[in-house]
XYZ file of C-alpha atoms in Angstrom:
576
model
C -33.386 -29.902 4.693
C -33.014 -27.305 7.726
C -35.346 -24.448 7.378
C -34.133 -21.486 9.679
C -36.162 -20.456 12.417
C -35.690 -16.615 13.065
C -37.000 -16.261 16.943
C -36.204 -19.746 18.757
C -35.876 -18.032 21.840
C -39.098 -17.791 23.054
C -40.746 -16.580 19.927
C -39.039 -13.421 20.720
C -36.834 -12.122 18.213
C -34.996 -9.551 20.875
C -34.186 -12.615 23.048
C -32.882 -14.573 20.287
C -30.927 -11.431 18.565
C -29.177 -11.283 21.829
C -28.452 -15.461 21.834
C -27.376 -15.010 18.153
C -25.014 -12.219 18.982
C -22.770 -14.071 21.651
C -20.535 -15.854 19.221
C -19.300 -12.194 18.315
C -19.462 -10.783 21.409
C -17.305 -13.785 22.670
C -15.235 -12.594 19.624
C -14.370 -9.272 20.211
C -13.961 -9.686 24.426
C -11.554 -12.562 23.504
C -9.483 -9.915 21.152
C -9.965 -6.562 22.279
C -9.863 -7.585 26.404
C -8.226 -10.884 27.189
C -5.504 -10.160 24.086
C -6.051 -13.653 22.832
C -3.944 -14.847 19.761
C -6.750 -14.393 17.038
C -6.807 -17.713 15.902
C -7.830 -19.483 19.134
C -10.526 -16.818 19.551
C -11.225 -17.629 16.278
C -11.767 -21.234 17.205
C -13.663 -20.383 20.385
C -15.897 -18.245 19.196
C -16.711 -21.159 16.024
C -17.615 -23.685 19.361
C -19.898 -20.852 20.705
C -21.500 -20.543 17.567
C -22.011 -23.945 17.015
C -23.114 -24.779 20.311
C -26.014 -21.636 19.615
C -27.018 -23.321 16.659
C -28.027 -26.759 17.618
C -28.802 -25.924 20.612
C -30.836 -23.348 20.477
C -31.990 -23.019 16.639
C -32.091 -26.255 16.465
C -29.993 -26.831 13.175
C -28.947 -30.942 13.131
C -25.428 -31.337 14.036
C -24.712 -32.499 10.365
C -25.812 -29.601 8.425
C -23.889 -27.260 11.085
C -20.792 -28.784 10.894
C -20.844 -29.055 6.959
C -21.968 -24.878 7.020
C -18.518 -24.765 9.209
C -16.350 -26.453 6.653
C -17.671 -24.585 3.737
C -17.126 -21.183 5.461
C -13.410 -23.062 6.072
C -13.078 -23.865 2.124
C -14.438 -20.199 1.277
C -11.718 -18.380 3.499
C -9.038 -20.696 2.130
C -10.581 -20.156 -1.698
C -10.704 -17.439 -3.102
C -9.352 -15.406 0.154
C -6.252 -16.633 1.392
C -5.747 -17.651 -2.593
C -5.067 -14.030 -3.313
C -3.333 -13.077 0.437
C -0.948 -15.593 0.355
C 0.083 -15.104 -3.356
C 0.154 -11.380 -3.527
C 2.884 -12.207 -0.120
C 5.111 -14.620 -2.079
C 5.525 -12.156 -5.138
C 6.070 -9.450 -1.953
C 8.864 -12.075 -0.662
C 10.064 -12.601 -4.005
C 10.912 -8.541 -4.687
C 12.450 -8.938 -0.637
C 14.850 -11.933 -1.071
C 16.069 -9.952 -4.292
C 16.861 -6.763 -2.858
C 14.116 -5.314 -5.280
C 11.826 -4.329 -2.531
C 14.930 -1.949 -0.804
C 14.886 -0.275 -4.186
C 11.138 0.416 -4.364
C 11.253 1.586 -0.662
C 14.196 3.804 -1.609
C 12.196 5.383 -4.484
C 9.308 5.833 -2.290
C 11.753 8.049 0.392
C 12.739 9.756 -2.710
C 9.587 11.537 -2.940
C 9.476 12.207 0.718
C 11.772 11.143 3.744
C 9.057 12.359 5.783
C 7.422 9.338 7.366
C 3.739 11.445 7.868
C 3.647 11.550 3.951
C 5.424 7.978 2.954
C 2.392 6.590 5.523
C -0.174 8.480 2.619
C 1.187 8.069 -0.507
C 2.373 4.127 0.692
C -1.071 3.130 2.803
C -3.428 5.488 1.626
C -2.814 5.840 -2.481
C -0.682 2.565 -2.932
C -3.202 0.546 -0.876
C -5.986 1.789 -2.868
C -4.040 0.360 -5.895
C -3.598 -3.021 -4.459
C -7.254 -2.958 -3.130
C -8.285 -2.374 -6.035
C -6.593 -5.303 -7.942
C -7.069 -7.506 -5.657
C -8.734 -6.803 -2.049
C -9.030 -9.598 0.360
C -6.372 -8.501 2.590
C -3.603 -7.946 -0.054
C -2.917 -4.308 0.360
C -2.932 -4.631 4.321
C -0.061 -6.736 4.381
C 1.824 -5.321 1.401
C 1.970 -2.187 2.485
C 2.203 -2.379 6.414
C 5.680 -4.388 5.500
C 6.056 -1.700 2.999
C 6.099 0.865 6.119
C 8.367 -1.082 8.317
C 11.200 -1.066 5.462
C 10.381 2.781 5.507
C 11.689 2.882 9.192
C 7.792 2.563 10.922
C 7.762 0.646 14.040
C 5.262 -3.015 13.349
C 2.272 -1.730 15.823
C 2.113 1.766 14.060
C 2.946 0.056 10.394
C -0.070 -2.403 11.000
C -2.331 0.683 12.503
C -1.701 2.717 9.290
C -2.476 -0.117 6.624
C -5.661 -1.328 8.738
C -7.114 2.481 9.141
C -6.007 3.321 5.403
C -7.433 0.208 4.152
C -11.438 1.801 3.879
C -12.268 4.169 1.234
C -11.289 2.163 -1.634
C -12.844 -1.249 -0.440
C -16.419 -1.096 -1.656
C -14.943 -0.636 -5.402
C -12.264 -3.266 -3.960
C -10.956 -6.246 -5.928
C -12.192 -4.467 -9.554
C -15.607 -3.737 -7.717
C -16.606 -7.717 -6.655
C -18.558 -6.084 -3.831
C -21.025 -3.800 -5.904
C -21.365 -6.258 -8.732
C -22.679 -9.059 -6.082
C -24.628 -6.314 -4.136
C -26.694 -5.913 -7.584
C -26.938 -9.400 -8.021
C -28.296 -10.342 -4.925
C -30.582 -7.054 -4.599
C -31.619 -7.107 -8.308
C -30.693 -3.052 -8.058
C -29.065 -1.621 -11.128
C -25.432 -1.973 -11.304
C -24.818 1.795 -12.271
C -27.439 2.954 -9.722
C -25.696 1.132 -6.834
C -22.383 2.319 -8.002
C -23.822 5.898 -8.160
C -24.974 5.490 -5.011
C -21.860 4.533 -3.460
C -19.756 7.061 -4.867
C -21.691 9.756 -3.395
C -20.694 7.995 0.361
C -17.465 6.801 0.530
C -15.733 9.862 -1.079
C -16.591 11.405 2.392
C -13.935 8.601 4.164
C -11.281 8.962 1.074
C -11.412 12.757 2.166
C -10.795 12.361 5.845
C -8.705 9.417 6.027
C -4.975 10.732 4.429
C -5.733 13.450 7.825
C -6.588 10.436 10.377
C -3.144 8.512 9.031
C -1.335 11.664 9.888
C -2.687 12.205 13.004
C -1.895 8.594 14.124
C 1.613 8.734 12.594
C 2.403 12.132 14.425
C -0.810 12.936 16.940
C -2.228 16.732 16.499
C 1.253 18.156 15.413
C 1.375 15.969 11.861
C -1.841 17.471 11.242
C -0.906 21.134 11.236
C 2.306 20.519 9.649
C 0.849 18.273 7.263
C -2.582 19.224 6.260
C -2.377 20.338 2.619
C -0.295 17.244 1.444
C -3.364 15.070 3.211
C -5.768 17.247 2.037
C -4.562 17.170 -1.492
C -4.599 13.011 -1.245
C -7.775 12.750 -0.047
C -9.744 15.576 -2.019
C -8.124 14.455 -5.558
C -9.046 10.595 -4.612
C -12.157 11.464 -3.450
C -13.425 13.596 -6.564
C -11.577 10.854 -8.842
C -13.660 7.932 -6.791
C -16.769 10.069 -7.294
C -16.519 10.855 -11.011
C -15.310 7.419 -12.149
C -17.787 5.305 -10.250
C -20.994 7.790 -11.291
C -19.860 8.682 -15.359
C -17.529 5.964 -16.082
C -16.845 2.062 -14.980
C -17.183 0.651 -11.524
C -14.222 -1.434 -11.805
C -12.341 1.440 -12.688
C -12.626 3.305 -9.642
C -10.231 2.704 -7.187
C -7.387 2.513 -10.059
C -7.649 5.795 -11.330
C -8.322 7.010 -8.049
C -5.558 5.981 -6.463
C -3.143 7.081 -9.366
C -4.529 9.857 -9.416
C -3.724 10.389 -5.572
C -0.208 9.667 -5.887
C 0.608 11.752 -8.851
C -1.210 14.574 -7.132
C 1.019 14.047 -4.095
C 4.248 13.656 -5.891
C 3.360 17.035 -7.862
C 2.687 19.097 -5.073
C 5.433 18.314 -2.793
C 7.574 19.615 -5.990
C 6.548 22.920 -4.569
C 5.527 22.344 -0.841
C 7.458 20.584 1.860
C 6.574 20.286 5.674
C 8.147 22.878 7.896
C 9.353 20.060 9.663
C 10.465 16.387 8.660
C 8.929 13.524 10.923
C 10.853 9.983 10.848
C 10.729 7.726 13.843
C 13.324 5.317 14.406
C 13.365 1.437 14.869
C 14.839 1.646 18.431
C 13.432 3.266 21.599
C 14.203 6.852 20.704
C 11.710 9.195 18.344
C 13.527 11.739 16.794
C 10.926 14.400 18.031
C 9.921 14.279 21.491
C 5.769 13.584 21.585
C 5.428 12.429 18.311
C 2.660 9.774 17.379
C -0.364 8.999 19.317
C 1.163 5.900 20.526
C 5.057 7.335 19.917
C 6.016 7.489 24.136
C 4.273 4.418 25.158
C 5.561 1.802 22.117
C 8.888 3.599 22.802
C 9.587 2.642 26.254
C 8.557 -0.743 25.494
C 9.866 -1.317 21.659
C 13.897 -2.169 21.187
C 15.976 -2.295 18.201
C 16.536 -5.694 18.910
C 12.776 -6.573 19.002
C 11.658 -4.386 15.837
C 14.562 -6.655 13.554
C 13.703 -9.728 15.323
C 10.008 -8.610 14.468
C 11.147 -7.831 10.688
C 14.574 -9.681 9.595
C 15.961 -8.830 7.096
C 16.362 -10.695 3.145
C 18.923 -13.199 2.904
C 20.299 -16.092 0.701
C 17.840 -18.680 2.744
C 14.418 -17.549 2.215
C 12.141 -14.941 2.110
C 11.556 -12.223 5.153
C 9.938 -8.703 5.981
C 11.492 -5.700 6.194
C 14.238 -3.828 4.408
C 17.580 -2.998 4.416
C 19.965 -0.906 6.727
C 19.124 2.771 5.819
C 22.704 3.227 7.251
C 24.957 1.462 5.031
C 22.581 2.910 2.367
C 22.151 6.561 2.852
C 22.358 8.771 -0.513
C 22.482 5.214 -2.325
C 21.565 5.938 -6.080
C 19.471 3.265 -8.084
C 19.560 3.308 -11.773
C 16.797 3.138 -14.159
C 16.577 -0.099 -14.954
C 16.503 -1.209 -11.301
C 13.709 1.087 -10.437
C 11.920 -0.194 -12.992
C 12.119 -3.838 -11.962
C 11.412 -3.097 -8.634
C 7.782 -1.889 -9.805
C 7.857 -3.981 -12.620
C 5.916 -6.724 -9.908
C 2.818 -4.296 -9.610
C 2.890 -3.195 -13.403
C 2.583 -6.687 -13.971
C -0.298 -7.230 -11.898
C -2.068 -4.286 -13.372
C -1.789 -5.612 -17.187
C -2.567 -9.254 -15.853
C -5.559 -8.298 -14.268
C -6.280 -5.426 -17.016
C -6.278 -8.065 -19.683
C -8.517 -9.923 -17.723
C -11.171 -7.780 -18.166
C -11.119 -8.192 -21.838
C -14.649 -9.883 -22.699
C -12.791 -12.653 -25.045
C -9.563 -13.493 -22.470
C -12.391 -12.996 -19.596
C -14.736 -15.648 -21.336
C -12.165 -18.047 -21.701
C -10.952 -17.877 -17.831
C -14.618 -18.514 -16.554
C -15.234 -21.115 -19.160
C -13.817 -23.813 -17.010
C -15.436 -22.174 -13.213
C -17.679 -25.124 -11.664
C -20.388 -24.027 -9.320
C -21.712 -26.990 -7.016
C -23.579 -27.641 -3.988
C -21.395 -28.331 -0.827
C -22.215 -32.076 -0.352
C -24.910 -32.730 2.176
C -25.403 -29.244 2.675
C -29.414 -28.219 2.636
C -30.667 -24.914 3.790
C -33.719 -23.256 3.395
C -34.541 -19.632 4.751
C -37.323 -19.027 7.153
C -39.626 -18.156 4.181
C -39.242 -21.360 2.698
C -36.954 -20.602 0.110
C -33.997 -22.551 -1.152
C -31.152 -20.574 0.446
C -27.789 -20.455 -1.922
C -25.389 -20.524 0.996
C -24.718 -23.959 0.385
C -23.588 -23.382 -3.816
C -19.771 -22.943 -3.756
C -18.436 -21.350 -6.958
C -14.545 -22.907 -7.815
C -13.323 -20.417 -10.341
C -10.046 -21.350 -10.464
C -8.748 -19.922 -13.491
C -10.636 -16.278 -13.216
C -10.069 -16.111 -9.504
C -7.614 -13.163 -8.358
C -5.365 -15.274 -6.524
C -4.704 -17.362 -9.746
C -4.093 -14.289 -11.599
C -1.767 -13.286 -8.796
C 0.344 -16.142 -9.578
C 0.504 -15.778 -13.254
C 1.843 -12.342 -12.499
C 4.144 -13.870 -10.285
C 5.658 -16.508 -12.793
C 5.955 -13.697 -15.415
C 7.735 -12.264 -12.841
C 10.266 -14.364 -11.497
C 12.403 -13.598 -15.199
C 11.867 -9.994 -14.567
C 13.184 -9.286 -11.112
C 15.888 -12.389 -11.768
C 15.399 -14.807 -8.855
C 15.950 -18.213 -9.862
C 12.852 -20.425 -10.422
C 14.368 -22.589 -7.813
C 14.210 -19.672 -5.392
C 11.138 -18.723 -6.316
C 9.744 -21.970 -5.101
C 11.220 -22.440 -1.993
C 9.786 -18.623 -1.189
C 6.507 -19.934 -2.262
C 6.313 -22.664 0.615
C 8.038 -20.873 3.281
C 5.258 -18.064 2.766
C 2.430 -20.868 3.963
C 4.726 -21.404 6.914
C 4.947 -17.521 7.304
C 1.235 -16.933 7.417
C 0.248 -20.371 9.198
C -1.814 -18.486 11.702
C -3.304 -16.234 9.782
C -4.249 -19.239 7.835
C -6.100 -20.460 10.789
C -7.517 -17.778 11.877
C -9.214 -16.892 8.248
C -10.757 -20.042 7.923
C -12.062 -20.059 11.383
C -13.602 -16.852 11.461
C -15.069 -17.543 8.151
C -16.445 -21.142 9.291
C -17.614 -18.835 12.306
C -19.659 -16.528 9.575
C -21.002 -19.700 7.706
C -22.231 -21.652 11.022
C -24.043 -18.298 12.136
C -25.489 -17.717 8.167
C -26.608 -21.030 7.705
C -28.251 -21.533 11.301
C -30.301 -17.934 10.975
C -28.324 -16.198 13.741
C -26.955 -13.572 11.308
C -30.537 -13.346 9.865
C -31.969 -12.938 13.210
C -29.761 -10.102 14.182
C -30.553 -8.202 10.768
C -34.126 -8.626 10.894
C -34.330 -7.175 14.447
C -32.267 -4.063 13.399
C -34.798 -3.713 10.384
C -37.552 -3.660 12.393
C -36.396 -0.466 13.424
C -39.027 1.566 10.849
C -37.806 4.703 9.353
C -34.817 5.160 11.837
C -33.426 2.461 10.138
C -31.545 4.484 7.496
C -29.244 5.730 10.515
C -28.605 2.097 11.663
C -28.425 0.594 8.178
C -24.791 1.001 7.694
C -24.367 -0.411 10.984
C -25.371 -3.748 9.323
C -22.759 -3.846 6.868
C -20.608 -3.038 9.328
C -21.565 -6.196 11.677
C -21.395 -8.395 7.985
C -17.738 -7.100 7.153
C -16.744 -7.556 11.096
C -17.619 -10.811 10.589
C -16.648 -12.113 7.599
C -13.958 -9.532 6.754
C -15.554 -8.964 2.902
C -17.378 -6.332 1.854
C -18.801 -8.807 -0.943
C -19.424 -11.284 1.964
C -21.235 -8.325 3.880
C -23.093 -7.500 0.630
C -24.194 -11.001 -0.039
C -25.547 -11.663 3.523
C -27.218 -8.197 4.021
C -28.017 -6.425 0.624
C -31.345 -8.298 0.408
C -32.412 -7.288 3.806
C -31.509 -4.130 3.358
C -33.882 -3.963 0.208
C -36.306 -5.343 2.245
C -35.957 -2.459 5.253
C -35.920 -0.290 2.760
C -39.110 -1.135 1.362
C -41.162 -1.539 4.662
C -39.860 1.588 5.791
C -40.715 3.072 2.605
C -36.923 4.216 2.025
C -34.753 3.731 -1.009
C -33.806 0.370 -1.807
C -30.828 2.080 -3.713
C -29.845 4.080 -0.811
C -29.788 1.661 2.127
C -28.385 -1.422 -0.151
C -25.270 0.997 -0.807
C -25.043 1.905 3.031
C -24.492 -1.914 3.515
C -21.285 -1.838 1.410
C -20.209 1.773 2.533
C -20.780 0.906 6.237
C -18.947 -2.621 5.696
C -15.890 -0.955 4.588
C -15.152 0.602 8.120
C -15.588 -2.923 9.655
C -12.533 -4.578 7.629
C -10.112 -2.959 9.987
C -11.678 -4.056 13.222
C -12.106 -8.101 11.390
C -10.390 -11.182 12.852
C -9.350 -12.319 9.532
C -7.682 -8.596 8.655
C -5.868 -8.308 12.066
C -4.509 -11.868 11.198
C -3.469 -10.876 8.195
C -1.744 -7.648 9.300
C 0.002 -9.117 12.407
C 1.263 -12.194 10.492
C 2.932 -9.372 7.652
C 4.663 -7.465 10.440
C 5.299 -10.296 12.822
C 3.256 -9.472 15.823
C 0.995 -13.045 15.530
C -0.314 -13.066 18.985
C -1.024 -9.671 19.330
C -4.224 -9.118 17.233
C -5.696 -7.871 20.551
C -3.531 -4.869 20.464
C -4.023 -3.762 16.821
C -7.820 -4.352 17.647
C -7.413 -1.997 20.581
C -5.650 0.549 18.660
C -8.292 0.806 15.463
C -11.568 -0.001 17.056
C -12.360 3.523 17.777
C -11.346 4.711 14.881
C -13.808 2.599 13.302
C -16.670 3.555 15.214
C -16.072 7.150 14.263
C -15.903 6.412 10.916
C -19.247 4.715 11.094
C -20.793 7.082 13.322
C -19.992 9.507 10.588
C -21.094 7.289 7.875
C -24.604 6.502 9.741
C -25.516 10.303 9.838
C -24.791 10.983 5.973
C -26.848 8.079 5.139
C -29.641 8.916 7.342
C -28.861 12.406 6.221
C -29.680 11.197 2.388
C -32.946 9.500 3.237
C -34.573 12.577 4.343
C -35.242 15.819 1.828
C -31.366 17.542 3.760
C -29.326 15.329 0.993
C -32.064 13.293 -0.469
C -30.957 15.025 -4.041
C -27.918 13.001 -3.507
C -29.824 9.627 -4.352
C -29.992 8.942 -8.133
């Protein structure tokens, strides 16, 4: 059995934070400066980390490389399970013309392209977040945007920015649930707790998608449309999480959102409409914060290259020509089954929840030890890393595909179709494949060795201060791993821990883990994957990481100073 050493270096725990740290930092230089393709960063940065820990830890060779294939099997189970099954029902709706119809009922309600990015990123995404997580509503609706006329870089900018407020109740609230199991906090408390955090980043975000749609002029022309999104989500996201269910949240939330949208556009409209073409020209001079500059560089040619179009062979991205089907009326029944996909995922996972039906999924989930596999934590302890938990039947991605064989009768694509779509989506998302399972084998090796330990321990050491760094850690865990519930699982103990030698509350600073891990999904390796594999920019992760990082650091920035903000007598009422 390894038992983690916390300072190698030394005996210093500074010196070794800094060893422990380089796997990331080699991480995030290979993305965000060299532009590497994500997954061979991916697989760069797993050699760094494994070099660190047996060479420096010392963890054995064996256990190291066994950590690295169980972070491997987690990011292929249950992550890319629900990913690459909530694409093929995606492909499914595309290769049937289905998804054109559900893009043409979303113009209905605006052509404005500031507003579709809302209601489609913002509200929709929350929805998808919240039935599954894991990536799902990042690729859904950043294809979802293209077909709306967005160009790929901007499309995967919205969906990665969007995809924040609603991920800590994410997935029918995985993350909270595991924060109170491995914190031993009170579910309700921690859910309290939460809601009275990310609210704030449901408020401001429907204004920061505007702004990066259409730069300072979609904000004045757009405000109260934003403003109505994000204050009716945010309230909604607040009441349901503190008075009613946890798992709730996000799904009344975000239909409440939307319906609040589509209502008050039935009496306001922009003073000016916003859509930006496919091709070099924006039909407003200026517009976007990254309009001119993709512009000059973006063709036609390269945006339908980037996003073909359905056909008879396969599956594809993107939607049909808005030429050939301007003023195009849909009837009823076609509207319907183009939702009908994402009605059906709400009653399969809905029905889920029922105790009996819920019982009878998990019956048949096998939790075992990854063979050969023995870690103990620095105190001694047995650590759980190595326990892998195969719920096969009650995972989402399973559900996913139940929704998506109920249906293939519904949208009418023949099963034989249905199949083929099925494999060619693997062969779609091949490097995001990759890169998941890398990064996550990255996140293992680094668990499993102490190095992610180290780091959090340092930053805890930080005395009463700490509140203002605390979400900081979360942050670093969802970076990393790209889960909030990964974040959660890594960090909520330590935070308890902080929390208690800095005589904070535990309740607080365990909830700043998962609010300040929800700003670090758009800046993680395995979400950039996953967004430049929907809109077919693979190769360019570096760019999308360029384009959000600072938007995440001002999210966090704001999120550190309402935490720290909480755990002094200013908002300390705030706290249940």
């Amino acid at each position: 059995m390894y038992t983690q050493i916390l300072d190698p270096v030394a005996g210093s725990l500074a010196w070794s934070s800094l060893v422990a740290a380089i796997p990331l930092i080699v991480l995030f230089v290979l993305l965000g400066i060299l532009r590497m393709t994500a997954w061979l960063a991916a697989l760069i940065s797993l050699v760094v980390a494994l070099a660190a820990a047996i060479f420096v830890y010392p963890m054995p060779a064996g256990p190291a490389f066994l950590a690295a294939a169980e972070g491997a099997a987690f990011g292929f189970f249950p992550i890319l399970w629900i990913v690459i099954n909530a694409i093929w029902i995606y492909n499914m709706t595309v290769h049937t013309g289905h998804f054109d119809v559900l893009r043409r009922s979303f113009s209905r309600v605006s052509d404005d392209q500031r507003i579709q990015g809302v209601i489609v990123a913002f509200s929709f995404g929350a929805l998808l977040e919240a039935l599954a997580g894991f990536g799902t509503p990042v690729a859904i609706t950043s294809v979802m945007l293209i077909a709306l006329g967005f160009r790929p870089l901007k499309a995967a900018v919205v969906a990665l920015v969007a995809n924040t407020a609603p991920v800590a109740f994410g997935a029918l609230a995985v993350p909270i649930t595991t924060l109170a199991t491995v914190t031993g906090l009170p579910l309700h408390d921690l859910s309290a707790m939460v809601g009275r955090q990310t609210p704030l980043l449901g408020f401001i975000v429907p204004l920061a998608l505007v702004f990066i749609i259409d730069g300072t002029r979609g904000v004045r022309q757009t405000w109260p449309v934003a403003l109505v999104c994000g204050v009716v989500f945010a309230v909604a996201q607040f009441a349901i999480s503190n008075y009613v269910s946890a798992p709730l949240t996000d799904i009344v939330a975000s239909l409440l959102s939307a319906g609040a949208v589509v209502l008050f556009l039935r009496v306001w409209q922009p003073v000016e409409g916003f859509t930006e073409t496919g091709g070099p020209e924006v039909t407003r001079t200026g517009a976007g914060t990254d309009g001119r500059a993709e512009a000059a560089a973006t063709s036609t040619a390269t945006i339908d290259r980037q996003a073909p179009r359905a056909g008879r062979d396969g599956p594809s991205f993107g939607g049909g020509d808005g030429a050939t089907e301007a003023g195009r009326r849909d009837s009823g029944a076609e509207v319907f089954r183009a939702y009908s996909p994402y009605l059906i995922i709400i009653v399969v996972f809905g029905l889920a929840q029922i105790p009996a039906i819920q019982h009878a999924l998990t019956s048949v989930t096998r939790t075992f030890a990854w063979p050969g596999l023995h870690i103990a934590s620095a105190s001694g302890k047995a650590s759980t890393l190595p326990m892998f938990k195969f719920d096969w039947l009650a995972a989402a991605g399973t559900l996913l595909i139940i929704a998506g064989l109920i249906t293939i009768p519904v949208i009418r694509i023949r099963p034989a179709t249905a199949l083929r779509t099925y494999f060619a989506t693997y062969r779609q998302l091949a490097p995001a494949i990759v890169t998941v399972m890398a990064v996550l084998a990255l996140a293992y090796v680094m668990n499993a060795s102490g190095q992610t330990t180290t780091l959090g321990t340092w930053m805890a050491g930080a005395g009463g201060i700490f509140a203002l760094i605390s979400p900081i850690l979360g942050w670093l865990g969802v970076a990393v791993t790209g889960s909030d519930t990964s974040s959660n699982s890594l960090f909520g103990a330590l935070q308890v821990v902080a929390a208690q030698k800095a005589e904070l509350s535990a309740t607080l600073l365990a909830a700043a883990n998962s609010s300040g891990g929800v700003l670090g999904k758009m800046i993680s390796p395995q979400n950039l994957a996953i967004a430049a594999a929907a809109v077919g920019m693979s190769g360019r992760e570096g760019d999308l990481f360029r384009r959000v990082f600072l938007w995440s650091v001002v999210f966090l920035a704001v999120m550190c100073v309402l935490v720290y903000l909480q755990s002094t007598p200013v908002l300390s009422w705030m706290v249940p």
